[in-house]
PDB file of C-alpha atoms in Angstrom:
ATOM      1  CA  UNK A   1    -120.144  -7.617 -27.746  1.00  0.00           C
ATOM      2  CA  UNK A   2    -117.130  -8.003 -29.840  1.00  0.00           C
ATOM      3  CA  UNK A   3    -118.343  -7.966 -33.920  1.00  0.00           C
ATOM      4  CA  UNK A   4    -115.313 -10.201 -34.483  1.00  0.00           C
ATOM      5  CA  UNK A   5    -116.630 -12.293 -31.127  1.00  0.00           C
ATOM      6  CA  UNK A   6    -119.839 -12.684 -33.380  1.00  0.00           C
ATOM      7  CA  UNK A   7    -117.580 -13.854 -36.225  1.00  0.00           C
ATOM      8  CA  UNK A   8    -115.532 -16.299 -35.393  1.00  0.00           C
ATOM      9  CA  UNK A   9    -112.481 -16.941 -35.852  1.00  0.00           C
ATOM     10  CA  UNK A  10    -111.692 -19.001 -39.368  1.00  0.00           C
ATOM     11  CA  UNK A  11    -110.202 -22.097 -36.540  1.00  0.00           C
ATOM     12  CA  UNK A  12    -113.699 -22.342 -35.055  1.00  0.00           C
ATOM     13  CA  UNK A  13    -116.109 -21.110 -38.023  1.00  0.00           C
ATOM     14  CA  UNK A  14    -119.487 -19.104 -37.475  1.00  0.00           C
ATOM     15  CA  UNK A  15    -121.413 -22.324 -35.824  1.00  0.00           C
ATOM     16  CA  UNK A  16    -118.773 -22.066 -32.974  1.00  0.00           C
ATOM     17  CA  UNK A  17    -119.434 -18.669 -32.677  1.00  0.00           C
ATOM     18  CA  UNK A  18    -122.974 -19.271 -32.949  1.00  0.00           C
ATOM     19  CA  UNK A  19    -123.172 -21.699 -30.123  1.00  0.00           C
ATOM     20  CA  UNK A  20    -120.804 -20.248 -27.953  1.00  0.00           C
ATOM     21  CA  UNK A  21    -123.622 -16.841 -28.047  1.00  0.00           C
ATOM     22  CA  UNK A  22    -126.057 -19.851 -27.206  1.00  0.00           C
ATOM     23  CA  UNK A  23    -128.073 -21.300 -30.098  1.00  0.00           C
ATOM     24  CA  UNK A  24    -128.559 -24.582 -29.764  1.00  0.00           C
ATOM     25  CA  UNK A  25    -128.705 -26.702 -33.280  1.00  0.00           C
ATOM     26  CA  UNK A  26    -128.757 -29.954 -31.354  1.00  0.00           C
ATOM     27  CA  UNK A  27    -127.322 -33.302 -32.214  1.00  0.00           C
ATOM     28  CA  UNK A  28    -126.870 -34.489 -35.898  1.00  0.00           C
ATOM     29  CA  UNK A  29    -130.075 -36.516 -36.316  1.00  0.00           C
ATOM     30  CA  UNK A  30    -132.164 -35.098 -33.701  1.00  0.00           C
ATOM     31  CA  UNK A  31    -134.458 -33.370 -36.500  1.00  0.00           C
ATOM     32  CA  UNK A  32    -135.194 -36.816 -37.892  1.00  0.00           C
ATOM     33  CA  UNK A  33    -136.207 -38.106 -35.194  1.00  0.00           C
ATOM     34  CA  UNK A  34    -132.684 -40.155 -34.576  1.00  0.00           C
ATOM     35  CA  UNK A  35    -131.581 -40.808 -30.942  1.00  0.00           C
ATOM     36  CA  UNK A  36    -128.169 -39.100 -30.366  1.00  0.00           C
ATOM     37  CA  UNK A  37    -126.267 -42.278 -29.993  1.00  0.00           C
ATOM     38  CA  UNK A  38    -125.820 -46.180 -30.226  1.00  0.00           C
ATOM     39  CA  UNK A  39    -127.824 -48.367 -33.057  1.00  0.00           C
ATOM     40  CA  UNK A  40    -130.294 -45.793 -34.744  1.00  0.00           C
ATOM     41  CA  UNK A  41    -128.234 -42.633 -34.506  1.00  0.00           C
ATOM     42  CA  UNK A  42    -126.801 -40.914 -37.603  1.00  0.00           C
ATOM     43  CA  UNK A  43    -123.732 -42.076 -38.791  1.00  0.00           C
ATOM     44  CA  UNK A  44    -120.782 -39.989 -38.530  1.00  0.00           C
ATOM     45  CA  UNK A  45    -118.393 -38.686 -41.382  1.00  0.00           C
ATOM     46  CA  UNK A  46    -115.561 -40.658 -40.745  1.00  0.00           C
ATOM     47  CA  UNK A  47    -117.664 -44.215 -40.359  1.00  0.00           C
ATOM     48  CA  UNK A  48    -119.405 -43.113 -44.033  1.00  0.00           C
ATOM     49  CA  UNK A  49    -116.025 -42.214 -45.565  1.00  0.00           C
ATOM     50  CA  UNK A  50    -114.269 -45.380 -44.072  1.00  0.00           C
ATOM     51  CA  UNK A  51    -117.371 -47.396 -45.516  1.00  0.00           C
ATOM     52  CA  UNK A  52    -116.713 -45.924 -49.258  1.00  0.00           C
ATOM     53  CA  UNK A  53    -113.033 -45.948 -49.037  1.00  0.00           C
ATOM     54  CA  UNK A  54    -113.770 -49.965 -48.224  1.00  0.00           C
ATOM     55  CA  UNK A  55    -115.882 -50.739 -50.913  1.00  0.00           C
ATOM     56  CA  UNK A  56    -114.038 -48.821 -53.673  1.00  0.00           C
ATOM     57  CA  UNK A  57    -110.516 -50.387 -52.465  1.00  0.00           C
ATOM     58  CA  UNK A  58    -112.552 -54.038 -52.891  1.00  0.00           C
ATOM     59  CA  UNK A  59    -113.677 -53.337 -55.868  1.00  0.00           C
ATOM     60  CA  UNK A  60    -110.206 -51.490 -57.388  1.00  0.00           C
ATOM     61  CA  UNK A  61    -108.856 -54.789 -56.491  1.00  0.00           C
ATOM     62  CA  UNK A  62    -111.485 -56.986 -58.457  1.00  0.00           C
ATOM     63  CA  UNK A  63    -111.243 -54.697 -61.372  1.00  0.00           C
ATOM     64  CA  UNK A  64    -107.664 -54.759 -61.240  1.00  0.00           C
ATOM     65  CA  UNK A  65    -106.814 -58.348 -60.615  1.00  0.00           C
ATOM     66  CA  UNK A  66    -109.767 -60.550 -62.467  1.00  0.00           C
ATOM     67  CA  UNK A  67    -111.473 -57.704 -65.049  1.00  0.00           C
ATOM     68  CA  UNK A  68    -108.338 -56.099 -66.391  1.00  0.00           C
ATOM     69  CA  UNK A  69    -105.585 -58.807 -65.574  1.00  0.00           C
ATOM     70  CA  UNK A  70    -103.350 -56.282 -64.503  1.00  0.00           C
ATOM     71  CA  UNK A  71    -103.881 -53.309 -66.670  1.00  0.00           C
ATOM     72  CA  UNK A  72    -104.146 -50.411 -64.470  1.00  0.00           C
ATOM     73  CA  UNK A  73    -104.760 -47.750 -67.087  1.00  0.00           C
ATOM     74  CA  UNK A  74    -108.047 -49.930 -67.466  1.00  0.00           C
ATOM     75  CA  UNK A  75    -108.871 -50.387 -64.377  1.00  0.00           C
ATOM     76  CA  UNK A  76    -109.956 -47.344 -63.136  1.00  0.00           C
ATOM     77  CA  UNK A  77    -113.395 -47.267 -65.717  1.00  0.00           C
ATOM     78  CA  UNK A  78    -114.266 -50.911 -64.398  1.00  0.00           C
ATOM     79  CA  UNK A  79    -113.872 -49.838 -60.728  1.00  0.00           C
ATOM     80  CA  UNK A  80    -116.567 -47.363 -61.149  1.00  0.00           C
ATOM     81  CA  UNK A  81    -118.826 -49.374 -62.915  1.00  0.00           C
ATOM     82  CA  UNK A  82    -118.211 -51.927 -60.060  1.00  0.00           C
ATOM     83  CA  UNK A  83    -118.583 -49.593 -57.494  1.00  0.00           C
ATOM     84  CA  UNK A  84    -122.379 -48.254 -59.077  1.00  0.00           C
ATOM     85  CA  UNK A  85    -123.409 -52.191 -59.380  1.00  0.00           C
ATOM     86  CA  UNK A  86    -122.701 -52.733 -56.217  1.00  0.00           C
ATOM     87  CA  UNK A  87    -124.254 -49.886 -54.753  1.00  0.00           C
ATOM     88  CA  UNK A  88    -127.455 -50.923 -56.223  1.00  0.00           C
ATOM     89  CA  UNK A  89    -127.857 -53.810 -55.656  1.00  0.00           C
ATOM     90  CA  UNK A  90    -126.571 -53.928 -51.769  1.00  0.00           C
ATOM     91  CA  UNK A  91    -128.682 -51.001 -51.043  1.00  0.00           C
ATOM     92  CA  UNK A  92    -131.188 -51.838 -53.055  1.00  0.00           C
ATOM     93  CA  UNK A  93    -132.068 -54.872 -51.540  1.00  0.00           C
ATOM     94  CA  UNK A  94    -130.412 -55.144 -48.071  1.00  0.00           C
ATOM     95  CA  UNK A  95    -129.825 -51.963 -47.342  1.00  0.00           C
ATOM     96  CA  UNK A  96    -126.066 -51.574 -46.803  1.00  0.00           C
ATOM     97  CA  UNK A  97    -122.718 -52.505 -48.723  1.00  0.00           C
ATOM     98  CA  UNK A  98    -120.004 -54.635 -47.667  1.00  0.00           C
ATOM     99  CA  UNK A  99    -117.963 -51.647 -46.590  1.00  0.00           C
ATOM    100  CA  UNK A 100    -121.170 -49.965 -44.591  1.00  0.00           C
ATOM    101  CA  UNK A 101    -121.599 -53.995 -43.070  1.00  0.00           C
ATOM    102  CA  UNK A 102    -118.008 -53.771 -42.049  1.00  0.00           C
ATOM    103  CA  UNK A 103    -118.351 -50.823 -39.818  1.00  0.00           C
ATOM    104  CA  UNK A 104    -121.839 -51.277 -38.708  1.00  0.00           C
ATOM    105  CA  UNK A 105    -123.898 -48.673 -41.061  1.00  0.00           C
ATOM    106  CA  UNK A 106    -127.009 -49.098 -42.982  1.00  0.00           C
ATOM    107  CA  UNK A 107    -128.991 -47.347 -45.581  1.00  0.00           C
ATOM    108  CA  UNK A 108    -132.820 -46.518 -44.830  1.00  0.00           C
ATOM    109  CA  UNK A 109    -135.433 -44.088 -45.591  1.00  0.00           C
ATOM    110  CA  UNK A 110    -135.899 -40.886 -43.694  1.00  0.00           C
ATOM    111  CA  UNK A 111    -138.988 -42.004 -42.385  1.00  0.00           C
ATOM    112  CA  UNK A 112    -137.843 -45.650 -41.306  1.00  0.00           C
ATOM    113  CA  UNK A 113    -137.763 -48.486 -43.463  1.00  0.00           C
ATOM    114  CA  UNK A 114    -136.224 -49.709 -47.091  1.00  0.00           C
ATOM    115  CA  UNK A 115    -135.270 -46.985 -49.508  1.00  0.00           C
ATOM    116  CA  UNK A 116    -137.659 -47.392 -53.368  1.00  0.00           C
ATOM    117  CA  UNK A 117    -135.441 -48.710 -55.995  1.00  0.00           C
ATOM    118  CA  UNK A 118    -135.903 -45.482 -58.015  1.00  0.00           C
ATOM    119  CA  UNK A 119    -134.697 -43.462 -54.299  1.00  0.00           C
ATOM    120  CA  UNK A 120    -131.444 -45.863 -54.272  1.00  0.00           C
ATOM    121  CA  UNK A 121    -130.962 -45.432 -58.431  1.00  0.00           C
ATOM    122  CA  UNK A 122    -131.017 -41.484 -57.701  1.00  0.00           C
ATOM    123  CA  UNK A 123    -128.759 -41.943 -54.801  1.00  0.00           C
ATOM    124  CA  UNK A 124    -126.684 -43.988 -56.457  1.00  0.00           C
ATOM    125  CA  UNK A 125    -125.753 -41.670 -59.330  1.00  0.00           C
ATOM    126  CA  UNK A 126    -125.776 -38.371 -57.408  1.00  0.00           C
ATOM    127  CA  UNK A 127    -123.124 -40.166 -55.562  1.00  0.00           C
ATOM    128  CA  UNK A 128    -121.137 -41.338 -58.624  1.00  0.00           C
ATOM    129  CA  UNK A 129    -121.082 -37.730 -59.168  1.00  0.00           C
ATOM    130  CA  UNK A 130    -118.631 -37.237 -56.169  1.00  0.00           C
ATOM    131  CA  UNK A 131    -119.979 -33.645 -55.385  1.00  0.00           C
ATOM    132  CA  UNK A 132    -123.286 -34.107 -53.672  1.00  0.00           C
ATOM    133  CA  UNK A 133    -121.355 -36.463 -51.256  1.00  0.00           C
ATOM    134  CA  UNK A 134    -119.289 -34.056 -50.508  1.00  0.00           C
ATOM    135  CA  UNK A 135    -122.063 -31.231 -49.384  1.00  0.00           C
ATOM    136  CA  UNK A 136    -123.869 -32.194 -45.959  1.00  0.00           C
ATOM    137  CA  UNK A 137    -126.290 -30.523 -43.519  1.00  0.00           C
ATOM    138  CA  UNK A 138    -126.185 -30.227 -39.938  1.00  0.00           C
ATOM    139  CA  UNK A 139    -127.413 -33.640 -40.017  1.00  0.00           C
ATOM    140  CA  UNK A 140    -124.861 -35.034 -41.521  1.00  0.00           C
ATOM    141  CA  UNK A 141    -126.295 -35.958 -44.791  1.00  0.00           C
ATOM    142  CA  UNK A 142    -124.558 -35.893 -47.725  1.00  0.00           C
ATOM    143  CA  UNK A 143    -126.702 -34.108 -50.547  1.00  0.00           C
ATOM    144  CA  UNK A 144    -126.995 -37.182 -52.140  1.00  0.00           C
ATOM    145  CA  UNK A 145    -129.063 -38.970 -49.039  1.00  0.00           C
ATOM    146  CA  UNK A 146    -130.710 -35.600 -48.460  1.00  0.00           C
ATOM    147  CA  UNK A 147    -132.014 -35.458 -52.347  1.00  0.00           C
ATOM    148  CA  UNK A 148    -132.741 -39.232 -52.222  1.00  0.00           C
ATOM    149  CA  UNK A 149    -134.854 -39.419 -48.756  1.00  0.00           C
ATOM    150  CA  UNK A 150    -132.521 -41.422 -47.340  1.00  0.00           C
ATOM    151  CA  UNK A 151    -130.379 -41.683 -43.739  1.00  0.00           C
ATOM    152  CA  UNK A 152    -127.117 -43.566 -43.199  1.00  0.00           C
ATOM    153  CA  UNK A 153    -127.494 -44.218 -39.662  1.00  0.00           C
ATOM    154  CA  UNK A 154    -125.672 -47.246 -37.100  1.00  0.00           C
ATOM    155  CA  UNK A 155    -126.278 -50.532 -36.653  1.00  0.00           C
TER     156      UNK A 155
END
């Protein structure tokens, strides 16, 4: 074999290369216990970024518009603190957000069920912290839902 066959090439990245010499990591989930598809099945990057990009917009524009009254130097302070509150409180008690709602994701434990209230206040700030969201694992979980015990998975 080829060492730079065992590489990969910096298009594909070493999991490519990895499967294509035939290890088999599976379907995001599947170590959970998730089924690999429809309601129950771990939600995919672009759902959770579309669901966070949804929520901060709304909540830029409620900042912006009835906070602020047009100050946009001010608004940007507010929109975070908006954004945290309403976090907590949506996954806190029903388990999603208005942007997760919108595209069919919810928020649960990694055993099934409702997330603590001290798991969703961890959560919660590690993602105000931007990073953590930002890191996942084969799962799909951002650190932040990995550190908290927690799943985003579909509707």
């Amino acid at each position: 074999m080829d060492n730079r066959q065992a590489i990969g090439s910096w298009l594909s990245g070493p999991r490519a290369a990895a499967e294509e010499m035939g290890v088999d990591f599976g379907y995001p989930g599947q170590r959970l216990g998730l089924p690999r598809s429809g309601p129950g099945s771990a939600a995919r990057f672009g759902r959770r970024l579309g669901a966070v990009l949804i929520d901060w917009i709304g909540c830029q524009l409620i900042a912006y518009g009835l906070i602020t009254h047009g100050d946009l130097s001010a608004a940007g302070n507010w929109t975070l603190a908006l954004f945290l509150s309403l976090t907590l409180l949506t996954v806190g008690t029903v388990g999603f957000t208005p942007g997760k709602r919108m595209l069919g994701l919810r928020v649960i434990g990694q055993g099934g069920g409702r997330l603590s209230i001290p798991r969703v206040v961890l959560r919660t700030l590690l993602l105000a912290l931007v990073i953590p969201a930002l890191i996942w694992d084969r799962d799909g979980r951002g650190l932040h839902d990995r550190l908290a015990g927690a799943v985003q998975v579909r509707i």
